[in-house]
mmCIF file of C-alpha atoms in Angstrom:
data_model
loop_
_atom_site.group_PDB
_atom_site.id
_atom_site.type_symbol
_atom_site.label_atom_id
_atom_site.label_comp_id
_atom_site.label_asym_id
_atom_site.label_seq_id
_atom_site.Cartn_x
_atom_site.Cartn_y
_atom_site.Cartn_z
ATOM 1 C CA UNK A 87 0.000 0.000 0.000
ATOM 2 C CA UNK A 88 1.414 3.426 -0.891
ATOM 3 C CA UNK A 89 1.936 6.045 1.833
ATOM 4 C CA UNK A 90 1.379 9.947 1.846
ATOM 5 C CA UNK A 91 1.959 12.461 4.123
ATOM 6 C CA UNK A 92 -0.725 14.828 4.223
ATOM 7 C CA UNK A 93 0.854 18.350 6.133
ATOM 8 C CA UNK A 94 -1.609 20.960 6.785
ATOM 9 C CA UNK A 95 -1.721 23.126 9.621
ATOM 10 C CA UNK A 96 -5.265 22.694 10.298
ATOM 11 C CA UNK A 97 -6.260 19.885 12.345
ATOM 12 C CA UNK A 98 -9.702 19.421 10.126
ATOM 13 C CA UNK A 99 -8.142 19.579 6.744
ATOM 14 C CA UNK A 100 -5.630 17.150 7.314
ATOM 15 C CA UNK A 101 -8.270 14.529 8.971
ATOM 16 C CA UNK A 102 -10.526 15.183 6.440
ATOM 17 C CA UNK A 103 -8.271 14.253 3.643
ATOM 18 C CA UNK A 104 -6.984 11.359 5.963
ATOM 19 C CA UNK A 105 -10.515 10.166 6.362
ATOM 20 C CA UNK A 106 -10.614 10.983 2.347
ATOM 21 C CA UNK A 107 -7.613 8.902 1.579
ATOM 22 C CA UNK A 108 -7.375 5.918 3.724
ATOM 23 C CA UNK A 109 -8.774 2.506 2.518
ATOM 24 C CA UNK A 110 -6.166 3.256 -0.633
ATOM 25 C CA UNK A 111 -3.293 4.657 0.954
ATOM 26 C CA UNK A 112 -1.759 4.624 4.238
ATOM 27 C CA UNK A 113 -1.604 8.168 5.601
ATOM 28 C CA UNK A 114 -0.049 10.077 7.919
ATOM 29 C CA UNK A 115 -0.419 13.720 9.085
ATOM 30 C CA UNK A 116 2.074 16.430 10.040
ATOM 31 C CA UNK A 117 1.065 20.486 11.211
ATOM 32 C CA UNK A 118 3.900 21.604 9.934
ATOM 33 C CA UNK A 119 6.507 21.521 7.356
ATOM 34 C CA UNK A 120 9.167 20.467 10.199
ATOM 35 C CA UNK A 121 6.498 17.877 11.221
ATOM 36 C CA UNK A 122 6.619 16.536 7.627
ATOM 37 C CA UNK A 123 10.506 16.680 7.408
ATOM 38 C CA UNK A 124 10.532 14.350 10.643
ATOM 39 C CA UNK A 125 7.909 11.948 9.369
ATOM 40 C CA UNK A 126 10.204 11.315 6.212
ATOM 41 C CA UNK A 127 13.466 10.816 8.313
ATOM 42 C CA UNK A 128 11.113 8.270 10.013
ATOM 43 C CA UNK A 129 9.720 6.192 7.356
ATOM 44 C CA UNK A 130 9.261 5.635 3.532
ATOM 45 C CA UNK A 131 6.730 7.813 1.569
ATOM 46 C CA UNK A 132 5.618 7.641 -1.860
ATOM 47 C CA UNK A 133 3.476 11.274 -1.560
ATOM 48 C CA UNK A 134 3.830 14.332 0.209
ATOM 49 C CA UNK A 135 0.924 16.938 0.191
ATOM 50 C CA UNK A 136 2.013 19.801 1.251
ATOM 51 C CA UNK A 137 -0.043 22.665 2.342
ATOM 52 C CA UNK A 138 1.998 25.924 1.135
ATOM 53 C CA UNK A 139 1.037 28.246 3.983
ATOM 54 C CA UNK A 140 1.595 26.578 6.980
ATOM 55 C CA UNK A 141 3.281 28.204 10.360
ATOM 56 C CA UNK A 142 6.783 27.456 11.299
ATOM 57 C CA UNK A 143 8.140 25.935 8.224
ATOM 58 C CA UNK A 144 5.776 26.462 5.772
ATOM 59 C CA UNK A 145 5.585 24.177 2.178
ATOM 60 C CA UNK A 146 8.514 26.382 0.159
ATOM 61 C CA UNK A 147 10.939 26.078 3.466
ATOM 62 C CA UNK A 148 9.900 22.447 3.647
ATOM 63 C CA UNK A 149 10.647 21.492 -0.034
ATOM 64 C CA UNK A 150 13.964 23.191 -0.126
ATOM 65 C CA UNK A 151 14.947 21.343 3.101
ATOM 66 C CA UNK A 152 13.498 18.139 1.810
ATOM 67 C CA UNK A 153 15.498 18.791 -1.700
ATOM 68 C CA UNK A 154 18.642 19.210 -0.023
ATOM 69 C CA UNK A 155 17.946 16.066 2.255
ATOM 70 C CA UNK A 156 16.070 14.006 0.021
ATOM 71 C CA UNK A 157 16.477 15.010 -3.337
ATOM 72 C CA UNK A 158 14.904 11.464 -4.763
ATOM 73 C CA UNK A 159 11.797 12.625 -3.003
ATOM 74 C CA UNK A 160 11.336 15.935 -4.335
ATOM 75 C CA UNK A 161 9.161 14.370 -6.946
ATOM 76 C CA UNK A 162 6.983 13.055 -4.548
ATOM 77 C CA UNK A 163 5.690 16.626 -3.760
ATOM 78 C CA UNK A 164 2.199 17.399 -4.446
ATOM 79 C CA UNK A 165 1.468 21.192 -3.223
ATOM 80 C CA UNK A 166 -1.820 22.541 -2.260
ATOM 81 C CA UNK A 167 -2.810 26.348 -1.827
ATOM 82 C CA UNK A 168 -5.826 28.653 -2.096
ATOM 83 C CA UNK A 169 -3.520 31.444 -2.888
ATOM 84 C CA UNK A 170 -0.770 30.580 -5.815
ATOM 85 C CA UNK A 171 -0.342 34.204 -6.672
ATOM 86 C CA UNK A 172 1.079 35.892 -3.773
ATOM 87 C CA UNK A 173 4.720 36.460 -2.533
ATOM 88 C CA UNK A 174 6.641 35.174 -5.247
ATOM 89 C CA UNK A 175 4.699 31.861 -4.656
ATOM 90 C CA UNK A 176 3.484 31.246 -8.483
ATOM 91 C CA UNK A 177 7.126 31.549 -9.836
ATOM 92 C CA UNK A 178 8.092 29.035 -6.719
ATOM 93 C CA UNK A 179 5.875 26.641 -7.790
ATOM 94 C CA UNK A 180 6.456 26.950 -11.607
ATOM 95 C CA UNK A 181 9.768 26.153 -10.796
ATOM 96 C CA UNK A 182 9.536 23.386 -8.627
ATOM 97 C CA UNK A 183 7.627 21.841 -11.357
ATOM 98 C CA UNK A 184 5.406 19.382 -8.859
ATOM 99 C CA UNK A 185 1.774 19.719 -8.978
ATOM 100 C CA UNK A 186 -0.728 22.254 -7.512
ATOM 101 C CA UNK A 187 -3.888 21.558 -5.871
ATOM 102 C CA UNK A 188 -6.249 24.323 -5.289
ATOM 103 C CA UNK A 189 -8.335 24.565 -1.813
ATOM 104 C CA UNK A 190 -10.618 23.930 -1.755
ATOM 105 C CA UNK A 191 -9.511 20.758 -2.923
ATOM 106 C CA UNK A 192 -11.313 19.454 -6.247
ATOM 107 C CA UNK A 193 -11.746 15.637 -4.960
ATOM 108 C CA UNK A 194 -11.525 14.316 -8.221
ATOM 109 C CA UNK A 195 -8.246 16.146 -9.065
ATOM 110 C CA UNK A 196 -6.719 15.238 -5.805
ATOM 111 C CA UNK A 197 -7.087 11.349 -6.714
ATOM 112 C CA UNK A 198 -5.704 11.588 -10.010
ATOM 113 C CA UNK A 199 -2.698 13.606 -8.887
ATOM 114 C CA UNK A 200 -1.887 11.535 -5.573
ATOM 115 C CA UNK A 201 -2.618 8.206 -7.716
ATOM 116 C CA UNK A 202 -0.235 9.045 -10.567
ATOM 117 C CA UNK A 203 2.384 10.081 -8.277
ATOM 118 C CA UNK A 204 2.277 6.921 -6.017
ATOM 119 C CA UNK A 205 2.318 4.711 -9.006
ATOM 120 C CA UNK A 206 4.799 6.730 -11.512
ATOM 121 C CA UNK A 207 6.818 8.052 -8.192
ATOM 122 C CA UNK A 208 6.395 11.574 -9.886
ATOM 123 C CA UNK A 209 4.200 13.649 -11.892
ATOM 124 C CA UNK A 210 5.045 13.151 -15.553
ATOM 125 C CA UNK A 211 7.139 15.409 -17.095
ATOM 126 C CA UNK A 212 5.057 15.940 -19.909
ATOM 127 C CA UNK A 213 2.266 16.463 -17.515
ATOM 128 C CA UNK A 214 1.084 20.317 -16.627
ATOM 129 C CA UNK A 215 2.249 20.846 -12.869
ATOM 130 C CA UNK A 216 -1.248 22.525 -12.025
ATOM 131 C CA UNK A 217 -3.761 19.732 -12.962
ATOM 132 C CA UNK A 218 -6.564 20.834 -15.321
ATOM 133 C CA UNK A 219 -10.078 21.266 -12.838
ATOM 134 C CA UNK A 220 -12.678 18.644 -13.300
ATOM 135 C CA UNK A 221 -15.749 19.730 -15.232
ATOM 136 C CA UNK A 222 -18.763 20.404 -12.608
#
């Protein structure tokens, strides 16, 4: 079974995509991007959502520190935000290149994205890195 870390720093978010996601995938949560960065020293993880905004270290502090530690897993990042456009934060995630999940989060677009990085171990290349919205 493939295994995400879902960090987020609120406490409902990340046990409602918990609740969402387990049954397929074994998931753990973390507040915090330093939270996150321990739970990968810990263990092996196929998928890391990442909130952007979080307090302490928030998602652009924790993939730089995972890219230096971990740069195999760097991949494995799947970002989520409700603002993309703010502090520099589009041309962060434009060049991180990992995929971007709008909140509130589009269900369907969250299982194709976590599902086709657990099985490929990144998002394709040739993939967009902000998944197109499902039709309503």
């Amino acid at each position: 079974m493939s295994r995400i870390v879902v960090a987020d720093a609120s406490p409902a978010v990340a046990g409602a995509l918990r609740g969402f996601l387990e049954g397929k995938y074994e998931v753990r949560t973390a507040r915090d991007g330093m939270e996150a960065l321990a739970r990968v020293r810990e263990d092996r993880f196929d998928v890391l959502l990442v909130d952007m905004r979080m307090p302490g270290m928030d998602g652009r502090e924790f993939y730089e520190a995972l890219r230096d530690r971990f740069p195999h897993l760097a991949r494995r990042v799947v970002f989520a935000t409700g603002d993309s456009g703010s502090d520099g934060t589009s041309q962060f995630l434009e060049d991180a290149g990992t995929p971007l999940l709008g909140k509130p989060y589009d269900l369907r677009a969250l299982v194709e994205v976590v599902s086709t990085v657990a099985r490929q171990g990144a998002w394709p290349s040739s993939a967009p890195a902000r998944p197109a919205p499902a039709p309503r």
